[in-house]
Amino acid sequence: MEKVKSMRNQEVSASSVDALYREADDWHVNTGGETIHAKRLPGRWRRLKWLMASVWLLYFLGPYLRWNGQQAVLFDIPNRQYHLFSATVLPQDFWMLSLLLLFFAILLAVVTALVGRAWCGFFCFQTVWTDVFTWIEQRLEGPPAARRKLDKAPMSLGKLRIKSIKHGIWIAIGFFTGFSFVAWFTDAFVLWQTFFFGQANGAAYATVALFTVGTYVLAGFLREQTCFWLCPYARIQGVMLDKSTLVPAYDEQRGEPRGRVRRDETGRTAGDCVDCNQCVAVCPTGVDIRQGQQEGCITCALCIDACDQVMDKVGRPRGLIRYASLDELEGRPTQTLMLRPRVWVYTGILGLALAGILYGLTSLAPLELKVLHERAPLYVLLSDGSIQNKYTLKVLNKTHEPISVRIGVSGHDRMTLVGADDPVQAEPGSVTPAMVFVKIPRRALAAQQQPIVFHAETRLPSGATAEAERESVFIGPDR
């Protein structure tokens, strides 16, 4: 019996594997058995792809932008300070990071709902770096046919020279990718002075090494396999699309049946698709768009450029492959994208998150004050008949310079503040504690608890005055 069960389990396992292979065949997924050498053609979508990818230049150049004598954007993790131009965000304001993450998550959802995987096709770092790597490969090794021939050729001095130059450039790009990442977390110019002399932090060397190897392997070798098997977005994007989403699509009703163009052809009976396979040749993931929307399609629209050029040559109208919705291709009424309910829901969440971020950035005060009332004991009866409360003040200096903060208190006419004669010296980007006492004559207390307000005031290096206040309570004996 156990043997029969084992045989059945093996049959089920084998059938599952066969089903996976059949699915891969149906979806035209390259499982890594061959290297994809995509053909590169000019066109409007290729130009747009390069334009969108150029946004990543900010990643490399951003750390060198200066503001008021220091790095404009610096995530100073050791000191728990995050400098954004003139604003300094401390851990106390980290709630804005949650809103920022929510904003980008919803932005990804709304873009996907409207135009599919535009992030993957035009902005994703894996796509952009792979595109740069393959561009270098083509410049050194030639077009796809020449690259395939070189890969299969035996090793020679010429092949070794070309391959060495290519891999050397790839490794250099990976190194500067990691170096630029570290530069966002430490002063970029200081990093250049310390990194190559062995004086940088050990974490900097480890991070650069990981980024160098990761970029080299992911963009140089795994390429589209990263999108297929490592990226979770490729798996979940299917539930984010619907029949009204615009994606690069093949117009099957117009293109089928396929047939090649003949020179002596007088009247064409086949569809507009001439079965040239140029749409497959230019696809960076190797999918055939004519098989419908697939997991491997990153909606880069390069197949549209290729098909439009062929249509121009054979004298047929463009748009056999175009950005279109499933409703449009099947002849159903199309819905205006911005009138869809979930787009409005996404947009509302985006607006709230963005409003919260802007409010947080604009309301960042250079000075904050917190007050902790002593609990043991709550109050002390002095020999002169006064009631005394003890408080611990925490002064947070959000500026880049040390400041002198004067402390005051209000809320009762006969109140005396003890221990605040000298200003509190608050260090930049840190919390400075100060202990003070408040006394009120017992006969002057009208209730067991008296609300009071502590005030903090300082003059900033710029000459402006910064103030902060915090409510607390003065506690006395039961009346």
JSON list of N, CA and C in Angstrom, two decimals, residues 39-101:
[
{"chain": "A", "resi": 39, "resn": "LYS", "atom": "N", "xyz": [16.98, 42.85, -30.12]},
{"chain": "A", "resi": 39, "resn": "LYS", "atom": "CA", "xyz": [17.35, 43.80, -31.17]},
{"chain": "A", "resi": 39, "resn": "LYS", "atom": "C", "xyz": [16.97, 45.21, -30.71]},
{"chain": "A", "resi": 40, "resn": "ARG", "atom": "N", "xyz": [17.82, 46.17, -31.01]},
{"chain": "A", "resi": 40, "resn": "ARG", "atom": "CA", "xyz": [17.58, 47.55, -30.59]},
{"chain": "A", "resi": 40, "resn": "ARG", "atom": "C", "xyz": [17.21, 48.37, -31.83]},
{"chain": "A", "resi": 41, "resn": "LEU", "atom": "N", "xyz": [16.01, 48.93, -31.81]},
{"chain": "A", "resi": 41, "resn": "LEU", "atom": "CA", "xyz": [15.53, 49.74, -32.91]},
{"chain": "A", "resi": 41, "resn": "LEU", "atom": "C", "xyz": [15.18, 51.13, -32.40]},
{"chain": "A", "resi": 42, "resn": "PRO", "atom": "N", "xyz": [15.42, 52.18, -33.20]},
{"chain": "A", "resi": 42, "resn": "PRO", "atom": "CA", "xyz": [14.99, 53.53, -32.79]},
{"chain": "A", "resi": 42, "resn": "PRO", "atom": "C", "xyz": [13.49, 53.66, -32.90]},
{"chain": "A", "resi": 43, "resn": "GLY", "atom": "N", "xyz": [12.95, 54.65, -32.23]},
{"chain": "A", "resi": 43, "resn": "GLY", "atom": "CA", "xyz": [11.51, 54.89, -32.27]},
{"chain": "A", "resi": 43, "resn": "GLY", "atom": "C", "xyz": [11.09, 55.78, -31.11]},
{"chain": "A", "resi": 44, "resn": "ARG", "atom": "N", "xyz": [9.84, 56.20, -31.14]},
{"chain": "A", "resi": 44, "resn": "ARG", "atom": "CA", "xyz": [9.37, 57.14, -30.11]},
{"chain": "A", "resi": 44, "resn": "ARG", "atom": "C", "xyz": [9.35, 56.49, -28.73]},
{"chain": "A", "resi": 45, "resn": "TRP", "atom": "N", "xyz": [8.99, 55.20, -28.67]},
{"chain": "A", "resi": 45, "resn": "TRP", "atom": "CA", "xyz": [8.94, 54.55, -27.37]},
{"chain": "A", "resi": 45, "resn": "TRP", "atom": "C", "xyz": [10.33, 54.27, -26.84]},
{"chain": "A", "resi": 46, "resn": "ARG", "atom": "N", "xyz": [11.28, 53.99, -27.73]},
{"chain": "A", "resi": 46, "resn": "ARG", "atom": "CA", "xyz": [12.67, 53.85, -27.29]},
{"chain": "A", "resi": 46, "resn": "ARG", "atom": "C", "xyz": [13.19, 55.18, -26.75]},
{"chain": "A", "resi": 47, "resn": "ARG", "atom": "N", "xyz": [12.87, 56.30, -27.43]},
{"chain": "A", "resi": 47, "resn": "ARG", "atom": "CA", "xyz": [13.30, 57.62, -26.93]},
{"chain": "A", "resi": 47, "resn": "ARG", "atom": "C", "xyz": [12.65, 57.93, -25.58]},
{"chain": "A", "resi": 48, "resn": "LEU", "atom": "N", "xyz": [11.37, 57.60, -25.44]},
{"chain": "A", "resi": 48, "resn": "LEU", "atom": "CA", "xyz": [10.70, 57.83, -24.16]},
{"chain": "A", "resi": 48, "resn": "LEU", "atom": "C", "xyz": [11.31, 56.97, -23.06]},
{"chain": "A", "resi": 49, "resn": "LYS", "atom": "N", "xyz": [11.69, 55.76, -23.41]},
{"chain": "A", "resi": 49, "resn": "LYS", "atom": "CA", "xyz": [12.30, 54.85, -22.43]},
{"chain": "A", "resi": 49, "resn": "LYS", "atom": "C", "xyz": [13.63, 55.42, -21.91]},
{"chain": "A", "resi": 50, "resn": "TRP", "atom": "N", "xyz": [14.45, 55.95, -22.82]},
{"chain": "A", "resi": 50, "resn": "TRP", "atom": "CA", "xyz": [15.70, 56.56, -22.39]},
{"chain": "A", "resi": 50, "resn": "TRP", "atom": "C", "xyz": [15.44, 57.82, -21.56]},
{"chain": "A", "resi": 51, "resn": "LEU", "atom": "N", "xyz": [14.44, 58.60, -21.95]},
{"chain": "A", "resi": 51, "resn": "LEU", "atom": "CA", "xyz": [14.12, 59.82, -21.22]},
{"chain": "A", "resi": 51, "resn": "LEU", "atom": "C", "xyz": [13.69, 59.50, -19.79]},
{"chain": "A", "resi": 52, "resn": "MET", "atom": "N", "xyz": [12.82, 58.51, -19.64]},
{"chain": "A", "resi": 52, "resn": "MET", "atom": "CA", "xyz": [12.38, 58.13, -18.30]},
{"chain": "A", "resi": 52, "resn": "MET", "atom": "C", "xyz": [13.52, 57.53, -17.48]},
{"chain": "A", "resi": 53, "resn": "ALA", "atom": "N", "xyz": [14.37, 56.77, -18.14]},
{"chain": "A", "resi": 53, "resn": "ALA", "atom": "CA", "xyz": [15.49, 56.15, -17.43]},
{"chain": "A", "resi": 53, "resn": "ALA", "atom": "C", "xyz": [16.49, 57.19, -16.94]},
{"chain": "A", "resi": 54, "resn": "SER", "atom": "N", "xyz": [16.54, 58.35, -17.62]},
{"chain": "A", "resi": 54, "resn": "SER", "atom": "CA", "xyz": [17.50, 59.39, -17.22]},
{"chain": "A", "resi": 54, "resn": "SER", "atom": "C", "xyz": [17.18, 59.95, -15.84]},
{"chain": "A", "resi": 55, "resn": "VAL", "atom": "N", "xyz": [15.99, 59.67, -15.31]},
{"chain": "A", "resi": 55, "resn": "VAL", "atom": "CA", "xyz": [15.66, 60.10, -13.94]},
{"chain": "A", "resi": 55, "resn": "VAL", "atom": "C", "xyz": [16.66, 59.52, -12.94]},
{"chain": "A", "resi": 56, "resn": "TRP", "atom": "N", "xyz": [17.21, 58.34, -13.27]},
{"chain": "A", "resi": 56, "resn": "TRP", "atom": "CA", "xyz": [18.15, 57.70, -12.36]},
{"chain": "A", "resi": 56, "resn": "TRP", "atom": "C", "xyz": [19.48, 58.43, -12.27]},
{"chain": "A", "resi": 57, "resn": "LEU", "atom": "N", "xyz": [19.71, 59.43, -13.14]},
{"chain": "A", "resi": 57, "resn": "LEU", "atom": "CA", "xyz": [20.91, 60.24, -12.98]},
{"chain": "A", "resi": 57, "resn": "LEU", "atom": "C", "xyz": [20.91, 60.97, -11.64]},
{"chain": "A", "resi": 58, "resn": "LEU", "atom": "N", "xyz": [19.71, 61.26, -11.12]},
{"chain": "A", "resi": 58, "resn": "LEU", "atom": "CA", "xyz": [19.62, 61.88, -9.80]},
{"chain": "A", "resi": 58, "resn": "LEU", "atom": "C", "xyz": [20.20, 60.98, -8.73]},
{"chain": "A", "resi": 59, "resn": "TYR", "atom": "N", "xyz": [20.09, 59.67, -8.94]},
{"chain": "A", "resi": 59, "resn": "TYR", "atom": "CA", "xyz": [20.65, 58.71, -7.98]},
{"chain": "A", "resi": 59, "resn": "TYR", "atom": "C", "xyz": [22.17, 58.87, -7.89]},
{"chain": "A", "resi": 60, "resn": "PHE", "atom": "N", "xyz": [22.82, 59.10, -9.03]},
{"chain": "A", "resi": 60, "resn": "PHE", "atom": "CA", "xyz": [24.28, 59.23, -9.04]},
{"chain": "A", "resi": 60, "resn": "PHE", "atom": "C", "xyz": [24.74, 60.65, -8.71]},
{"chain": "A", "resi": 61, "resn": "LEU", "atom": "N", "xyz": [24.00, 61.65, -9.12]},
{"chain": "A", "resi": 61, "resn": "LEU", "atom": "CA", "xyz": [24.44, 63.04, -8.95]},
{"chain": "A", "resi": 61, "resn": "LEU", "atom": "C", "xyz": [23.87, 63.71, -7.71]},
{"chain": "A", "resi": 62, "resn": "GLY", "atom": "N", "xyz": [22.76, 63.19, -7.18]},
{"chain": "A", "resi": 62, "resn": "GLY", "atom": "CA", "xyz": [22.10, 63.81, -6.03]},
{"chain": "A", "resi": 62, "resn": "GLY", "atom": "C", "xyz": [22.98, 64.03, -4.82]},
{"chain": "A", "resi": 63, "resn": "PRO", "atom": "N", "xyz": [23.84, 63.07, -4.43]},
{"chain": "A", "resi": 63, "resn": "PRO", "atom": "CA", "xyz": [24.65, 63.27, -3.22]},
{"chain": "A", "resi": 63, "resn": "PRO", "atom": "C", "xyz": [25.63, 64.43, -3.31]},
{"chain": "A", "resi": 64, "resn": "TYR", "atom": "N", "xyz": [25.91, 64.94, -4.51]},
{"chain": "A", "resi": 64, "resn": "TYR", "atom": "CA", "xyz": [26.89, 66.01, -4.66]},
{"chain": "A", "resi": 64, "resn": "TYR", "atom": "C", "xyz": [26.24, 67.39, -4.66]},
{"chain": "A", "resi": 65, "resn": "LEU", "atom": "N", "xyz": [24.93, 67.44, -4.54]},
{"chain": "A", "resi": 65, "resn": "LEU", "atom": "CA", "xyz": [24.23, 68.72, -4.47]},
{"chain": "A", "resi": 65, "resn": "LEU", "atom": "C", "xyz": [24.40, 69.30, -3.06]},
{"chain": "A", "resi": 66, "resn": "ARG", "atom": "N", "xyz": [24.86, 70.53, -2.98]},
{"chain": "A", "resi": 66, "resn": "ARG", "atom": "CA", "xyz": [25.12, 71.17, -1.69]},
{"chain": "A", "resi": 66, "resn": "ARG", "atom": "C", "xyz": [24.03, 72.18, -1.36]},
{"chain": "A", "resi": 67, "resn": "TRP", "atom": "N", "xyz": [23.82, 72.39, -0.06]},
{"chain": "A", "resi": 67, "resn": "TRP", "atom": "CA", "xyz": [22.81, 73.34, 0.41]},
{"chain": "A", "resi": 67, "resn": "TRP", "atom": "C", "xyz": [23.30, 73.92, 1.74]},
{"chain": "A", "resi": 68, "resn": "ASN", "atom": "N", "xyz": [23.53, 75.23, 1.76]},
{"chain": "A", "resi": 68, "resn": "ASN", "atom": "CA", "xyz": [24.04, 75.91, 2.95]},
{"chain": "A", "resi": 68, "resn": "ASN", "atom": "C", "xyz": [25.33, 75.28, 3.47]},
{"chain": "A", "resi": 69, "resn": "GLY", "atom": "N", "xyz": [26.22, 74.92, 2.54]},
{"chain": "A", "resi": 69, "resn": "GLY", "atom": "CA", "xyz": [27.52, 74.40, 2.92]},
{"chain": "A", "resi": 69, "resn": "GLY", "atom": "C", "xyz": [27.56, 72.94, 3.29]},
{"chain": "A", "resi": 70, "resn": "GLN", "atom": "N", "xyz": [26.46, 72.23, 3.17]},
{"chain": "A", "resi": 70, "resn": "GLN", "atom": "CA", "xyz": [26.46, 70.80, 3.49]},
{"chain": "A", "resi": 70, "resn": "GLN", "atom": "C", "xyz": [25.68, 70.05, 2.42]},
{"chain": "A", "resi": 71, "resn": "GLN", "atom": "N", "xyz": [25.72, 68.71, 2.50]},
{"chain": "A", "resi": 71, "resn": "GLN", "atom": "CA", "xyz": [25.03, 67.89, 1.52]},
{"chain": "A", "resi": 71, "resn": "GLN", "atom": "C", "xyz": [23.53, 68.13, 1.60]},
{"chain": "A", "resi": 72, "resn": "ALA", "atom": "N", "xyz": [22.90, 68.39, 0.45]},
{"chain": "A", "resi": 72, "resn": "ALA", "atom": "CA", "xyz": [21.50, 68.78, 0.45]},
{"chain": "A", "resi": 72, "resn": "ALA", "atom": "C", "xyz": [20.59, 67.69, 0.99]},
{"chain": "A", "resi": 73, "resn": "VAL", "atom": "N", "xyz": [20.82, 66.45, 0.57]},
{"chain": "A", "resi": 73, "resn": "VAL", "atom": "CA", "xyz": [20.03, 65.31, 1.03]},
{"chain": "A", "resi": 73, "resn": "VAL", "atom": "C", "xyz": [20.99, 64.30, 1.65]},
{"chain": "A", "resi": 74, "resn": "LEU", "atom": "N", "xyz": [20.87, 64.10, 2.93]},
{"chain": "A", "resi": 74, "resn": "LEU", "atom": "CA", "xyz": [21.79, 63.21, 3.66]},
{"chain": "A", "resi": 74, "resn": "LEU", "atom": "C", "xyz": [21.01, 62.44, 4.71]},
{"chain": "A", "resi": 75, "resn": "PHE", "atom": "N", "xyz": [21.08, 61.12, 4.61]},
{"chain": "A", "resi": 75, "resn": "PHE", "atom": "CA", "xyz": [20.42, 60.26, 5.60]},
{"chain": "A", "resi": 75, "resn": "PHE", "atom": "C", "xyz": [21.48, 59.81, 6.60]},
{"chain": "A", "resi": 76, "resn": "ASP", "atom": "N", "xyz": [21.65, 60.62, 7.62]},
{"chain": "A", "resi": 76, "resn": "ASP", "atom": "CA", "xyz": [22.70, 60.39, 8.62]},
{"chain": "A", "resi": 76, "resn": "ASP", "atom": "C", "xyz": [22.19, 59.42, 9.68]},
{"chain": "A", "resi": 77, "resn": "ILE", "atom": "N", "xyz": [22.32, 58.13, 9.38]},
{"chain": "A", "resi": 77, "resn": "ILE", "atom": "CA", "xyz": [21.77, 57.10, 10.28]},
{"chain": "A", "resi": 77, "resn": "ILE", "atom": "C", "xyz": [22.50, 57.05, 11.62]},
{"chain": "A", "resi": 78, "resn": "PRO", "atom": "N", "xyz": [23.85, 57.10, 11.68]},
{"chain": "A", "resi": 78, "resn": "PRO", "atom": "CA", "xyz": [24.50, 57.06, 13.00]},
{"chain": "A", "resi": 78, "resn": "PRO", "atom": "C", "xyz": [24.02, 58.14, 13.96]},
{"chain": "A", "resi": 79, "resn": "ASN", "atom": "N", "xyz": [23.77, 59.34, 13.44]},
{"chain": "A", "resi": 79, "resn": "ASN", "atom": "CA", "xyz": [23.29, 60.43, 14.30]},
{"chain": "A", "resi": 79, "resn": "ASN", "atom": "C", "xyz": [21.78, 60.58, 14.28]},
{"chain": "A", "resi": 80, "resn": "ARG", "atom": "N", "xyz": [21.10, 59.68, 13.57]},
{"chain": "A", "resi": 80, "resn": "ARG", "atom": "CA", "xyz": [19.64, 59.66, 13.50]},
{"chain": "A", "resi": 80, "resn": "ARG", "atom": "C", "xyz": [19.10, 61.03, 13.06]},
{"chain": "A", "resi": 81, "resn": "GLN", "atom": "N", "xyz": [19.71, 61.55, 12.00]},
{"chain": "A", "resi": 81, "resn": "GLN", "atom": "CA", "xyz": [19.27, 62.81, 11.43]},
{"chain": "A", "resi": 81, "resn": "GLN", "atom": "C", "xyz": [19.14, 62.63, 9.92]},
{"chain": "A", "resi": 82, "resn": "TYR", "atom": "N", "xyz": [18.07, 63.19, 9.36]},
{"chain": "A", "resi": 82, "resn": "TYR", "atom": "CA", "xyz": [17.81, 63.06, 7.93]},
{"chain": "A", "resi": 82, "resn": "TYR", "atom": "C", "xyz": [17.61, 64.47, 7.37]},
{"chain": "A", "resi": 83, "resn": "HIS", "atom": "N", "xyz": [18.61, 64.93, 6.65]},
{"chain": "A", "resi": 83, "resn": "HIS", "atom": "CA", "xyz": [18.64, 66.31, 6.18]},
{"chain": "A", "resi": 83, "resn": "HIS", "atom": "C", "xyz": [18.06, 66.38, 4.77]},
{"chain": "A", "resi": 84, "resn": "LEU", "atom": "N", "xyz": [17.02, 67.17, 4.59]},
{"chain": "A", "resi": 84, "resn": "LEU", "atom": "CA", "xyz": [16.40, 67.40, 3.30]},
{"chain": "A", "resi": 84, "resn": "LEU", "atom": "C", "xyz": [16.45, 68.90, 3.03]},
{"chain": "A", "resi": 85, "resn": "PHE", "atom": "N", "xyz": [17.53, 69.33, 2.38]},
{"chain": "A", "resi": 85, "resn": "PHE", "atom": "CA", "xyz": [17.77, 70.74, 2.14]},
{"chain": "A", "resi": 85, "resn": "PHE", "atom": "C", "xyz": [17.79, 71.49, 3.48]},
{"chain": "A", "resi": 86, "resn": "SER", "atom": "N", "xyz": [16.89, 72.40, 3.70]},
{"chain": "A", "resi": 86, "resn": "SER", "atom": "CA", "xyz": [16.93, 73.17, 4.95]},
{"chain": "A", "resi": 86, "resn": "SER", "atom": "C", "xyz": [16.19, 72.49, 6.10]},
{"chain": "A", "resi": 87, "resn": "ALA", "atom": "N", "xyz": [15.49, 71.40, 5.83]},
{"chain": "A", "resi": 87, "resn": "ALA", "atom": "CA", "xyz": [14.72, 70.70, 6.86]},
{"chain": "A", "resi": 87, "resn": "ALA", "atom": "C", "xyz": [15.53, 69.53, 7.40]},
{"chain": "A", "resi": 88, "resn": "THR", "atom": "N", "xyz": [15.42, 69.30, 8.69]},
{"chain": "A", "resi": 88, "resn": "THR", "atom": "CA", "xyz": [16.05, 68.16, 9.34]},
{"chain": "A", "resi": 88, "resn": "THR", "atom": "C", "xyz": [14.96, 67.32, 9.98]},
{"chain": "A", "resi": 89, "resn": "VAL", "atom": "N", "xyz": [14.85, 66.08, 9.53]},
{"chain": "A", "resi": 89, "resn": "VAL", "atom": "CA", "xyz": [13.84, 65.16, 10.03]},
{"chain": "A", "resi": 89, "resn": "VAL", "atom": "C", "xyz": [14.51, 64.23, 11.02]},
{"chain": "A", "resi": 90, "resn": "LEU", "atom": "N", "xyz": [13.99, 64.21, 12.24]},
{"chain": "A", "resi": 90, "resn": "LEU", "atom": "CA", "xyz": [14.51, 63.35, 13.29]},
{"chain": "A", "resi": 90, "resn": "LEU", "atom": "C", "xyz": [13.57, 62.18, 13.51]},
{"chain": "A", "resi": 91, "resn": "PRO", "atom": "N", "xyz": [13.99, 61.16, 14.27]},
{"chain": "A", "resi": 91, "resn": "PRO", "atom": "CA", "xyz": [13.11, 60.01, 14.50]},
{"chain": "A", "resi": 91, "resn": "PRO", "atom": "C", "xyz": [11.74, 60.38, 15.04]},
{"chain": "A", "resi": 92, "resn": "GLN", "atom": "N", "xyz": [11.64, 61.50, 15.75]},
{"chain": "A", "resi": 92, "resn": "GLN", "atom": "CA", "xyz": [10.35, 61.92, 16.27]},
{"chain": "A", "resi": 92, "resn": "GLN", "atom": "C", "xyz": [9.36, 62.26, 15.15]},
{"chain": "A", "resi": 93, "resn": "ASP", "atom": "N", "xyz": [9.88, 62.58, 13.97]},
{"chain": "A", "resi": 93, "resn": "ASP", "atom": "CA", "xyz": [9.02, 62.94, 12.83]},
{"chain": "A", "resi": 93, "resn": "ASP", "atom": "C", "xyz": [8.96, 61.82, 11.80]},
{"chain": "A", "resi": 94, "resn": "PHE", "atom": "N", "xyz": [9.28, 60.61, 12.23]},
{"chain": "A", "resi": 94, "resn": "PHE", "atom": "CA", "xyz": [9.40, 59.52, 11.27]},
{"chain": "A", "resi": 94, "resn": "PHE", "atom": "C", "xyz": [8.04, 59.05, 10.75]},
{"chain": "A", "resi": 95, "resn": "TRP", "atom": "N", "xyz": [6.97, 59.55, 11.31]},
{"chain": "A", "resi": 95, "resn": "TRP", "atom": "CA", "xyz": [5.64, 59.18, 10.80]},
{"chain": "A", "resi": 95, "resn": "TRP", "atom": "C", "xyz": [5.48, 59.62, 9.36]},
{"chain": "A", "resi": 96, "resn": "MET", "atom": "N", "xyz": [6.26, 60.63, 8.94]},
{"chain": "A", "resi": 96, "resn": "MET", "atom": "CA", "xyz": [6.19, 61.07, 7.55]},
{"chain": "A", "resi": 96, "resn": "MET", "atom": "C", "xyz": [6.72, 60.01, 6.60]},
{"chain": "A", "resi": 97, "resn": "LEU", "atom": "N", "xyz": [7.66, 59.17, 7.07]},
{"chain": "A", "resi": 97, "resn": "LEU", "atom": "CA", "xyz": [8.17, 58.10, 6.23]},
{"chain": "A", "resi": 97, "resn": "LEU", "atom": "C", "xyz": [7.06, 57.10, 5.90]},
{"chain": "A", "resi": 98, "resn": "SER", "atom": "N", "xyz": [6.20, 56.81, 6.87]},
{"chain": "A", "resi": 98, "resn": "SER", "atom": "CA", "xyz": [5.09, 55.90, 6.62]},
{"chain": "A", "resi": 98, "resn": "SER", "atom": "C", "xyz": [4.16, 56.46, 5.55]},
{"chain": "A", "resi": 99, "resn": "LEU", "atom": "N", "xyz": [3.89, 57.77, 5.62]},
{"chain": "A", "resi": 99, "resn": "LEU", "atom": "CA", "xyz": [3.05, 58.39, 4.59]},
{"chain": "A", "resi": 99, "resn": "LEU", "atom": "C", "xyz": [3.74, 58.37, 3.23]},
{"chain": "A", "resi": 100, "resn": "LEU", "atom": "N", "xyz": [5.06, 58.55, 3.24]},
{"chain": "A", "resi": 100, "resn": "LEU", "atom": "CA", "xyz": [5.80, 58.53, 1.97]},
{"chain": "A", "resi": 100, "resn": "LEU", "atom": "C", "xyz": [5.74, 57.14, 1.33]},
{"chain": "A", "resi": 101, "resn": "LEU", "atom": "N", "xyz": [5.92, 56.10, 2.14]},
{"chain": "A", "resi": 101, "resn": "LEU", "atom": "CA", "xyz": [5.83, 54.73, 1.61]},
{"chain": "A", "resi": 101, "resn": "LEU", "atom": "C", "xyz": [4.42, 54.44, 1.11]}
]
